[in-house]
Tab-separated table of C-alpha atoms in Angstrom:
chain	number	residue	atom	x	y	z
A	201	MET	CA	-41.654	-24.462	-27.406
A	202	GLU	CA	-38.047	-25.200	-26.246
A	203	GLU	CA	-37.365	-23.619	-22.967
A	204	LYS	CA	-33.879	-21.718	-22.905
A	205	LYS	CA	-31.617	-23.198	-20.469
A	206	VAL	CA	-30.124	-20.783	-17.896
A	207	LEU	CA	-26.440	-21.271	-18.012
A	208	ASN	CA	-24.491	-20.987	-14.763
A	209	ILE	CA	-21.385	-18.843	-14.725
A	210	PHE	CA	-18.984	-21.870	-15.486
A	211	GLU	CA	-21.005	-22.722	-18.424
A	212	LYS	CA	-20.983	-19.152	-19.780
A	213	LEU	CA	-17.172	-19.025	-19.162
A	214	VAL	CA	-16.748	-22.373	-21.127
A	215	ASN	CA	-18.860	-20.880	-23.953
A	216	ILE	CA	-16.721	-17.617	-23.985
A	217	GLN	CA	-13.468	-19.470	-23.829
A	218	SER	CA	-14.443	-21.755	-26.844
A	219	GLU	CA	-15.549	-18.843	-28.835
A	220	LEU	CA	-12.831	-16.555	-28.196
A	221	LYS	CA	-10.156	-15.784	-30.837
A	222	ALA	CA	-7.786	-13.282	-29.613
A	223	PRO	CA	-5.681	-12.174	-32.523
A	224	LYS	CA	-2.083	-11.209	-32.212
A	225	GLY	CA	-2.506	-7.495	-33.241
A	226	GLN	CA	0.760	-6.223	-32.216
A	227	TYR	CA	4.187	-6.458	-34.037
A	228	ASN	CA	7.544	-6.155	-32.664
A	229	SER	CA	9.620	-4.839	-35.705
A	230	PHE	CA	12.884	-5.333	-33.802
A	231	GLY	CA	12.393	-8.913	-32.777
A	232	LYS	CA	10.296	-9.583	-35.707
A	233	TYR	CA	7.320	-11.256	-34.086
A	234	LYS	CA	3.754	-10.855	-33.494
A	235	TYR	CA	2.159	-10.698	-30.055
A	236	ARG	CA	-1.109	-10.139	-28.402
A	237	SER	CA	-1.720	-7.458	-25.801
A	238	ALA	CA	-4.172	-7.066	-23.021
A	239	GLU	CA	-6.032	-4.544	-25.299
A	240	ASP	CA	-6.277	-7.292	-28.135
A	241	ILE	CA	-7.839	-9.750	-25.619
A	242	LEU	CA	-10.262	-7.198	-24.480
A	243	GLU	CA	-11.246	-6.105	-27.887
A	244	ALA	CA	-12.081	-9.818	-28.803
A	245	VAL	CA	-13.534	-10.754	-25.510
A	246	LYS	CA	-15.934	-7.765	-24.831
A	247	PRO	CA	-18.652	-8.671	-27.492
A	248	LEU	CA	-18.653	-12.312	-26.111
A	249	CYS	CA	-19.174	-11.227	-22.673
A	250	HIS	CA	-22.073	-9.057	-23.876
A	251	THR	CA	-23.620	-11.961	-25.901
A	252	HIS	CA	-23.151	-14.430	-22.754
A	253	GLY	CA	-24.690	-11.885	-20.326
A	254	THR	CA	-21.521	-11.310	-18.335
A	255	VAL	CA	-19.473	-8.381	-17.361
A	256	LEU	CA	-15.715	-8.301	-17.224
A	257	THR	CA	-13.807	-6.230	-14.758
A	258	ILE	CA	-10.051	-5.651	-14.175
A	259	SER	CA	-8.413	-4.200	-11.213
A	260	ASP	CA	-4.617	-3.601	-10.270
A	261	GLU	CA	-3.110	-3.510	-6.576
A	262	LEU	CA	0.425	-2.959	-5.521
A	263	VAL	CA	1.550	-5.668	-3.328
A	264	TYR	CA	4.962	-6.171	-1.410
A	265	LEU	CA	6.140	-9.686	-1.594
A	266	GLY	CA	9.527	-10.552	-0.441
A	267	ASP	CA	11.575	-7.468	-1.108
A	268	ARG	CA	9.907	-6.212	-4.141
A	269	TYR	CA	6.701	-4.393	-5.115
A	270	TYR	CA	4.537	-6.599	-7.611
A	271	ILE	CA	1.407	-5.286	-9.576
A	272	LYS	CA	-1.339	-7.704	-8.899
A	273	ALA	CA	-3.868	-7.709	-11.553
A	274	THR	CA	-7.329	-9.417	-10.961
A	275	THR	CA	-9.702	-10.164	-13.680
A	276	THR	CA	-13.243	-10.997	-12.801
A	277	LEU	CA	-16.168	-12.316	-14.847
A	278	HIS	CA	-19.511	-11.474	-13.319
A	279	ASP	CA	-22.869	-12.858	-14.260
A	280	LEU	CA	-26.193	-11.048	-13.859
A	281	ASN	CA	-26.971	-13.078	-10.836
A	282	GLY	CA	-23.886	-11.670	-8.871
A	283	ASN	CA	-21.749	-14.879	-9.371
A	284	VAL	CA	-18.116	-14.411	-10.268
A	285	ILE	CA	-15.089	-16.035	-11.274
A	286	SER	CA	-11.681	-14.474	-10.751
A	287	ASN	CA	-8.040	-15.099	-11.878
A	288	THR	CA	-5.086	-13.045	-10.652
A	289	ALA	CA	-1.444	-12.720	-12.001
A	290	TYR	CA	1.479	-10.673	-10.700
A	291	ALA	CA	4.269	-8.652	-12.501
A	292	ARG	CA	7.131	-7.491	-10.941
A	293	GLU	CA	8.040	-3.783	-11.165
A	294	GLU	CA	11.710	-3.346	-12.449
A	295	GLU	CA	13.686	-0.806	-10.360
A	296	SER	CA	14.505	0.872	-13.420
A	297	LYS	CA	14.094	0.420	-17.276
A	298	LYS	CA	16.059	2.210	-19.855
A	299	GLY	CA	14.238	5.136	-21.533
A	300	MET	CA	11.234	4.647	-19.158
A	301	ASP	CA	10.029	6.843	-16.233
A	302	GLY	CA	8.627	5.631	-13.071
A	303	SER	CA	4.974	5.761	-14.192
A	304	GLN	CA	5.865	3.941	-17.468
A	305	ILE	CA	7.601	1.153	-15.490
A	306	THR	CA	4.293	0.759	-13.287
A	307	GLY	CA	2.264	0.939	-16.582
A	308	THR	CA	4.319	-1.658	-18.247
A	309	ALA	CA	4.133	-4.125	-15.174
A	310	SER	CA	0.266	-3.472	-14.951
A	311	SER	CA	0.041	-4.436	-18.744
A	312	TYR	CA	1.918	-7.586	-18.227
A	313	ALA	CA	0.000	-8.578	-15.297
A	314	ARG	CA	-3.394	-7.686	-16.711
A	315	LYS	CA	-2.542	-9.697	-19.731
A	316	TYR	CA	-1.589	-12.666	-17.864
A	317	ALA	CA	-4.682	-12.465	-15.759
A	318	LEU	CA	-6.691	-12.431	-18.768
A	319	ASN	CA	-4.920	-15.295	-20.270
A	320	GLY	CA	-5.738	-17.353	-17.158
A	321	LEU	CA	-9.390	-16.528	-16.953
A	322	PHE	CA	-9.938	-17.150	-20.793
A	323	ALA	CA	-7.501	-19.950	-21.120
A	324	ILE	CA	-5.352	-18.357	-23.681
A	325	ASP	CA	-2.108	-20.052	-24.138
A	326	ASP	CA	0.819	-18.022	-25.118
A	327	THR	CA	3.401	-20.770	-24.837
A	328	LYS	CA	4.163	-21.039	-28.671
A	329	ASP	CA	5.830	-17.647	-28.282
A	330	ALA	CA	8.399	-19.155	-26.093
A	331	ASP	CA	11.272	-18.464	-28.154
A	332	THR	CA	10.360	-14.686	-28.513
A	333	ASP	CA	11.613	-11.738	-26.453
A	334	GLU	CA	8.140	-10.951	-25.635
A	335	HIS	CA	7.643	-14.292	-23.919
A	336	ALA	CA	11.041	-13.848	-21.943
A	337	ASN	CA	9.977	-10.368	-21.104
A	338	GLN	CA	6.432	-11.268	-19.787
A	339	THR	CA	7.514	-14.457	-17.843
A	340	LYS	CA	10.212	-12.409	-15.913
A	341	GLY	CA	7.335	-11.347	-13.872
A	342	SER	CA	3.814	-12.881	-14.554
A	343	ASN	CA	1.698	-15.723	-13.281
A	344	LYS	CA	4.636	-18.070	-13.531
A	345	LYS	CA	5.450	-19.151	-10.172
A	346	GLU	CA	8.581	-17.749	-8.495
A	347	VAL	CA	10.733	-20.299	-6.698
A	348	ILE	CA	11.197	-19.001	-3.113
A	349	GLU	CA	14.094	-20.121	-1.520
A	350	TYR	CA	13.436	-20.518	2.315
A	351	ALA	CA	15.769	-19.897	5.355
A	352	THR	CA	18.095	-22.776	6.082
A	353	ASP	CA	18.131	-24.488	9.406
A	354	GLU	CA	21.248	-22.734	10.328
A	355	GLN	CA	19.901	-19.374	9.470
A	356	ARG	CA	16.961	-20.227	11.614
A	357	GLU	CA	18.932	-21.219	14.539
A	358	GLN	CA	20.781	-17.854	14.381
A	359	ILE	CA	17.536	-16.101	14.185
A	360	GLN	CA	16.208	-17.797	17.254
A	361	GLU	CA	19.376	-16.946	19.163
A	362	LEU	CA	19.705	-13.402	17.820
A	363	LEU	CA	16.121	-12.269	18.254
A	364	GLY	CA	14.773	-14.264	21.167
A	365	PHE	CA	11.326	-15.569	21.589
A	366	GLU	CA	9.329	-12.283	21.702
A	367	ARG	CA	11.048	-10.899	18.632
A	368	VAL	CA	10.631	-13.938	16.815
A	369	THR	CA	6.868	-14.027	17.591
A	370	LYS	CA	6.550	-10.499	16.320
A	371	MET	CA	8.417	-11.445	13.229
A	372	LEU	CA	6.065	-14.372	12.420
A	373	GLU	CA	3.273	-11.991	12.963
A	374	TYR	CA	4.776	-9.429	10.688
A	375	TYR	CA	5.519	-11.904	7.688
A	376	LYS	CA	2.131	-13.668	8.366
A	377	ILE	CA	3.899	-16.947	8.550
A	378	LYS	CA	3.579	-19.882	11.319
A	379	THR	CA	7.184	-20.798	11.661
A	380	THR	CA	10.690	-19.580	10.600
A	381	LYS	CA	10.653	-22.433	7.935
A	382	GLU	CA	8.468	-20.121	6.026
A	383	LEU	CA	10.825	-17.240	6.110
A	384	PRO	CA	12.457	-16.396	2.805
A	385	TYR	CA	16.036	-16.998	2.674
A	386	LYS	CA	16.850	-13.523	1.749
A	387	GLU	CA	14.772	-11.976	4.608
A	388	ALA	CA	16.280	-14.318	6.880
A	389	GLN	CA	19.896	-13.327	5.862
A	390	THR	CA	19.023	-9.496	6.103
A	391	ILE	CA	17.952	-10.162	9.643
A	392	ILE	CA	21.204	-11.930	10.565
A	393	ASP	CA	23.381	-9.376	8.986
A	394	ARG	CA	21.506	-6.253	10.766
A	395	GLU	CA	21.786	-8.199	14.096
A	396	THR	CA	25.130	-9.078	13.965
A	397	LYS	CA	26.274	-5.609	12.846
A	398	LYS	CA	24.408	-3.702	15.705
B	950	MET	CA	-19.096	1.899	15.856
B	951	ILE	CA	-16.269	3.278	13.462
B	952	GLU	CA	-15.268	0.998	10.741
B	953	PHE	CA	-12.183	1.720	8.219
B	954	ASN	CA	-11.873	-0.096	4.837
B	955	GLU	CA	-8.213	-0.141	4.059
B	956	SER	CA	-8.594	-0.562	0.386
B	957	THR	CA	-10.861	2.516	-0.095
B	958	HIS	CA	-9.441	4.225	2.784
B	959	THR	CA	-12.979	5.141	4.001
B	960	TYR	CA	-14.200	5.774	7.374
B	961	THR	CA	-17.766	4.580	8.193
B	962	LEU	CA	-19.662	5.605	11.352
B	963	ASN	CA	-22.770	3.529	11.949
B	964	GLY	CA	-23.198	3.474	8.310
B	965	LYS	CA	-22.228	7.037	7.570
B	966	VAL	CA	-19.273	7.721	5.434
B	967	LEU	CA	-17.030	10.254	7.280
B	968	PRO	CA	-14.475	12.251	5.473
B	969	SER	CA	-10.840	11.733	6.826
B	970	VAL	CA	-8.570	14.572	8.078
B	971	SER	CA	-6.564	14.331	4.772
B	972	THR	CA	-9.655	14.659	2.681
B	973	ILE	CA	-10.856	17.672	4.531
B	974	LEU	CA	-7.532	19.386	4.205
B	975	GLY	CA	-7.173	18.344	0.628
B	976	ALA	CA	-10.557	19.734	-0.257
B	977	THR	CA	-10.122	23.152	1.688
B	978	ILE	CA	-6.729	24.627	2.490
B	979	PHE	CA	-4.443	22.279	0.863
B	980	LYS	CA	-6.152	21.825	-2.599
B	981	ASP	CA	-2.943	21.879	-4.558
B	982	LYS	CA	-0.682	20.309	-2.156
B	983	TYR	CA	0.606	17.567	-4.428
B	984	LYS	CA	-0.784	18.803	-7.836
B	985	ASP	CA	2.580	19.130	-9.462
B	986	VAL	CA	3.991	15.924	-8.195
B	987	ASP	CA	4.125	12.897	-10.356
B	988	PRO	CA	1.662	10.270	-9.017
B	989	TYR	CA	4.316	7.487	-9.345
B	990	ILE	CA	6.707	9.575	-7.058
B	991	LEU	CA	3.841	10.177	-4.723
B	992	GLN	CA	3.200	6.320	-4.679
B	993	ARG	CA	6.823	5.617	-3.985
B	994	ALA	CA	6.964	8.040	-1.198
B	995	ALA	CA	3.777	6.639	0.368
B	996	GLN	CA	5.238	3.096	0.201
B	997	PHE	CA	8.472	4.270	1.839
B	998	GLY	CA	6.519	6.123	4.635
B	999	THR	CA	4.195	3.167	5.314
B	1000	GLY	CA	7.130	0.794	5.739
B	1001	VAL	CA	8.686	3.259	8.210
B	1002	HIS	CA	5.461	3.734	10.022
B	1003	LYS	CA	4.905	0.049	10.300
B	1004	ALA	CA	8.323	-0.459	11.822
B	1005	ILE	CA	7.743	2.392	14.210
B	1006	GLU	CA	4.461	0.713	15.318
B	1007	ILE	CA	5.638	-2.737	15.817
B	1008	ASP	CA	9.112	-1.116	17.082
B	1009	ASP	CA	11.237	-3.474	14.876
B	1010	TYR	CA	12.579	-3.497	11.301
B	1011	PHE	CA	11.030	-6.530	9.556
B	1012	GLY	CA	10.404	-6.184	6.094
B	1013	LEU	CA	12.374	-2.702	5.735
B	1014	ASP	CA	14.660	-2.051	2.740
B	1015	ASP	CA	18.136	-0.614	3.426
B	1016	LEU	CA	17.195	2.969	3.424
B	1017	GLN	CA	14.118	2.497	5.506
B	1018	TYR	CA	16.072	0.591	7.917
B	1019	THR	CA	18.709	3.495	8.119
B	1020	VAL	CA	15.763	5.934	8.719
B	1021	PHE	CA	14.365	3.671	11.384
B	1022	LYS	CA	17.640	3.471	13.286
B	1023	ARG	CA	17.709	7.427	13.143
B	1024	TYR	CA	14.209	7.223	14.726
B	1025	LYS	CA	15.531	4.783	17.516
B	1026	LYS	CA	18.407	7.202	18.227
B	1027	LEU	CA	15.992	10.202	18.339
B	1028	CYS	CA	13.785	8.172	20.816
B	1029	LYS	CA	16.672	7.841	23.167
B	1030	LYS	CA	17.794	11.484	22.751
B	1031	HIS	CA	14.272	12.870	23.613
B	1032	ASP	CA	13.152	9.916	25.802
B	1033	ILE	CA	10.323	9.106	23.391
B	1034	LYS	CA	8.056	6.462	24.990
B	1035	PRO	CA	5.224	5.393	22.627
B	1036	ILE	CA	2.002	4.714	24.389
B	1037	ALA	CA	-0.235	4.011	21.544
B	1038	HIS	CA	0.173	3.771	17.626
B	1039	GLU	CA	-2.289	4.042	14.733
B	1040	GLN	CA	-5.465	4.972	16.502
B	1041	ILE	CA	-8.545	5.898	14.883
B	1042	VAL	CA	-10.077	8.804	16.252
B	1043	TYR	CA	-13.503	10.501	15.061
B	1044	THR	CA	-16.283	12.762	15.659
B	1045	GLN	CA	-19.767	13.006	13.982
B	1046	ASP	CA	-17.906	15.179	11.276
B	1047	TYR	CA	-14.592	13.580	10.402
B	1048	ALA	CA	-12.221	10.681	11.216
B	1049	GLY	CA	-8.638	9.890	11.044
B	1050	THR	CA	-5.792	7.754	12.224
B	1051	LEU	CA	-3.313	9.312	14.518
B	1052	ASP	CA	0.185	8.029	14.519
B	1053	MET	CA	1.409	8.032	18.018
B	1054	ILE	CA	0.511	8.989	21.465
B	1055	ALA	CA	3.768	9.315	23.448
B	1056	LEU	CA	5.490	10.353	26.660
B	1057	ILE	CA	8.206	12.689	25.200
B	1058	ASP	CA	10.643	13.920	27.902
B	1059	ASN	CA	7.892	13.040	30.496
B	1060	VAL	CA	5.010	14.900	28.937
B	1061	ASN	CA	2.062	13.645	27.248
B	1062	CYS	CA	2.256	14.279	23.497
B	1063	LEU	CA	0.482	13.682	20.259
B	1064	ALA	CA	2.784	13.035	17.408
B	1065	ASP	CA	2.743	12.452	13.734
B	1066	VAL	CA	5.689	10.731	11.819
B	1067	LYS	CA	6.622	12.301	8.493
B	1068	THR	CA	9.253	10.938	6.104
B	1069	THR	CA	8.880	13.864	3.522
B	1070	TYR	CA	11.860	15.819	2.232
B	1071	ASN	CA	10.195	19.090	3.345
B	1072	LEU	CA	8.144	19.745	6.549
B	1073	ASP	CA	4.781	21.514	6.019
B	1074	ARG	CA	4.176	22.858	9.557
B	1075	GLU	CA	0.996	24.431	8.603
B	1076	TYR	CA	-0.378	21.245	7.258
B	1077	LEU	CA	0.878	19.320	10.508
B	1078	SER	CA	-0.810	22.010	12.565
B	1079	TRP	CA	-4.147	21.538	11.072
B	1080	GLN	CA	-3.879	17.705	10.965
B	1081	LEU	CA	-2.531	17.164	14.528
B	1082	SER	CA	-5.301	19.814	15.895
B	1083	LEU	CA	-7.969	17.774	14.125
B	1084	TYR	CA	-6.752	14.401	15.521
B	1085	GLU	CA	-6.520	16.068	19.056
B	1086	MET	CA	-9.894	17.517	18.840
B	1087	ALA	CA	-11.424	14.207	17.976
B	1088	TYR	CA	-9.495	12.390	20.696
B	1089	MET	CA	-10.497	14.819	23.348
B	1090	LYS	CA	-14.146	14.527	22.176
B	1091	LEU	CA	-14.186	10.754	21.856
B	1092	TYR	CA	-12.286	9.945	25.199
B	1093	ASN	CA	-13.606	13.238	26.983
B	1094	LYS	CA	-9.831	13.853	27.656
B	1095	PRO	CA	-7.885	17.216	28.120
B	1096	GLN	CA	-5.599	18.534	25.500
B	1097	PHE	CA	-2.246	16.855	25.026
B	1098	ASP	CA	0.742	18.849	26.606
B	1099	LYS	CA	2.391	19.157	23.194
B	1100	LEU	CA	1.852	18.328	19.584
B	1101	TYR	CA	4.946	17.139	17.662
B	1102	CYS	CA	6.233	15.870	14.340
B	1103	ILE	CA	8.770	13.048	14.440
B	1104	TRP	CA	10.584	13.967	11.138
B	1105	LEU	CA	12.537	11.428	9.342
B	1106	PRO	CA	13.557	12.628	5.948
B	1107	ARG	CA	14.862	9.990	3.730
B	1108	ARG	CA	18.359	11.425	3.002
B	1109	LYS	CA	19.558	12.627	6.496
B	1110	GLY	CA	18.850	13.356	9.958
B	1111	ALA	CA	15.879	12.987	12.282
B	1112	GLU	CA	14.178	15.733	14.121
B	1113	LEU	CA	11.463	16.134	16.746
B	1114	VAL	CA	9.609	19.329	15.849
B	1115	GLU	CA	7.050	20.885	18.083
B	1116	ILE	CA	3.964	21.916	16.176
B	1117	GLU	CA	1.550	24.725	16.864
B	1118	ARG	CA	-1.871	24.012	17.778
B	1119	LYS	CA	-4.965	25.615	15.904
B	1120	LEU	CA	-7.698	27.014	18.065
B	1121	PRO	CA	-11.202	25.231	18.437
B	1122	GLN	CA	-12.719	28.089	16.677
B	1123	GLU	CA	-10.327	27.743	13.519
B	1124	ILE	CA	-11.151	24.056	13.479
B	1125	ASP	CA	-15.029	25.064	13.515
B	1126	TRP	CA	-14.399	27.230	10.600
B	1127	LEU	CA	-12.462	24.358	8.566
B	1128	LEU	CA	-15.180	22.055	9.132
B	1129	LYS	CA	-17.955	24.740	8.134
B	1130	LYS	CA	-15.758	25.506	5.017
B	1131	TYR	CA	-15.526	21.619	3.963
B	1132	LYS	CA	-19.355	21.415	4.358
B	1133	GLU	CA	-20.029	24.252	2.165
B	1134	ILE	CA	-17.739	22.894	-0.513
B	1135	ILE	CA	-19.379	19.488	-0.191
B	1136	GLU	CA	-22.779	21.060	-0.372
B	1137	ASN	CA	-21.923	23.274	-3.476
B	1138	GLU	CA	-20.584	20.284	-5.311
């Protein structure tokens, strides 16, 4: 009798990825395009997780990066031996959005982040929607890396001079960075503005 | 040894989970304190307050948005006005029954004080009275220290002003009553 091979979590994920067909179950009648939501992906992936003896969990966390709040979604695939594979994605919370109250804004950002975290984990490619509003909306915040502009040499010199050694050390600790080179441009400018206006 | 899990906001003493001061108050006297407030608003308010608390702790404005920075500047002015000299910040205190993190121990006008920082629109003195009294009780037991000379709230509402508000202390028997009440509620759950 052939012995059934015990798959490790990576092999299980590969199988789920290759079997997964996540339909675009949503339709935007205004933009006239179909799109896939986090719920569509979950509906398609849950039976496969069951078949392959895995459990999928999703969690949200609010994180402060630069000067904005982001929703960080983490999707984690667990196998029954306690092994895990995770993927995270971020979505930025808009300050305000027409027709939406605060909780809806947070909910929307959470949906985007969750969808992108699922896309990353299950290798779902949404790039063919690149010409749609949906894509534009999603990439505004998402796992697409934001380009961070760092402090210029001039700003760094000014900060050293204005804050002095002790406060610069405190600042590095606060931002959890090693040198002022890693300080975002906008933060650096805020510090200079506040110090010079004192 | 006391351990605090920041993500779950749980205090554990030698493996035993201790209720926090806010958990005790929320389960007993202040059950409906925030029941009508939109969770989103609460979350925003908490984020605002956390930023200001952090700035007070490190005594600098890094990472603050403009409104938080304005509030922090008001705090600095208040410190000058009342000669507030912080001695310790964000200190975990606990007994066998509960735990919490006090905001500040400070010399205020040269007397030894325990203070809590609030950035809320309204000041709930009754809540503060219980909160500070519970912290004080835990601090006294933990370090075998006498009472603080005064209990204060450093009130920094978002929109305007900054105020140092003296808070009345609860009696030890009132605290005992509260802890008993909490135990009863938990046992009947």
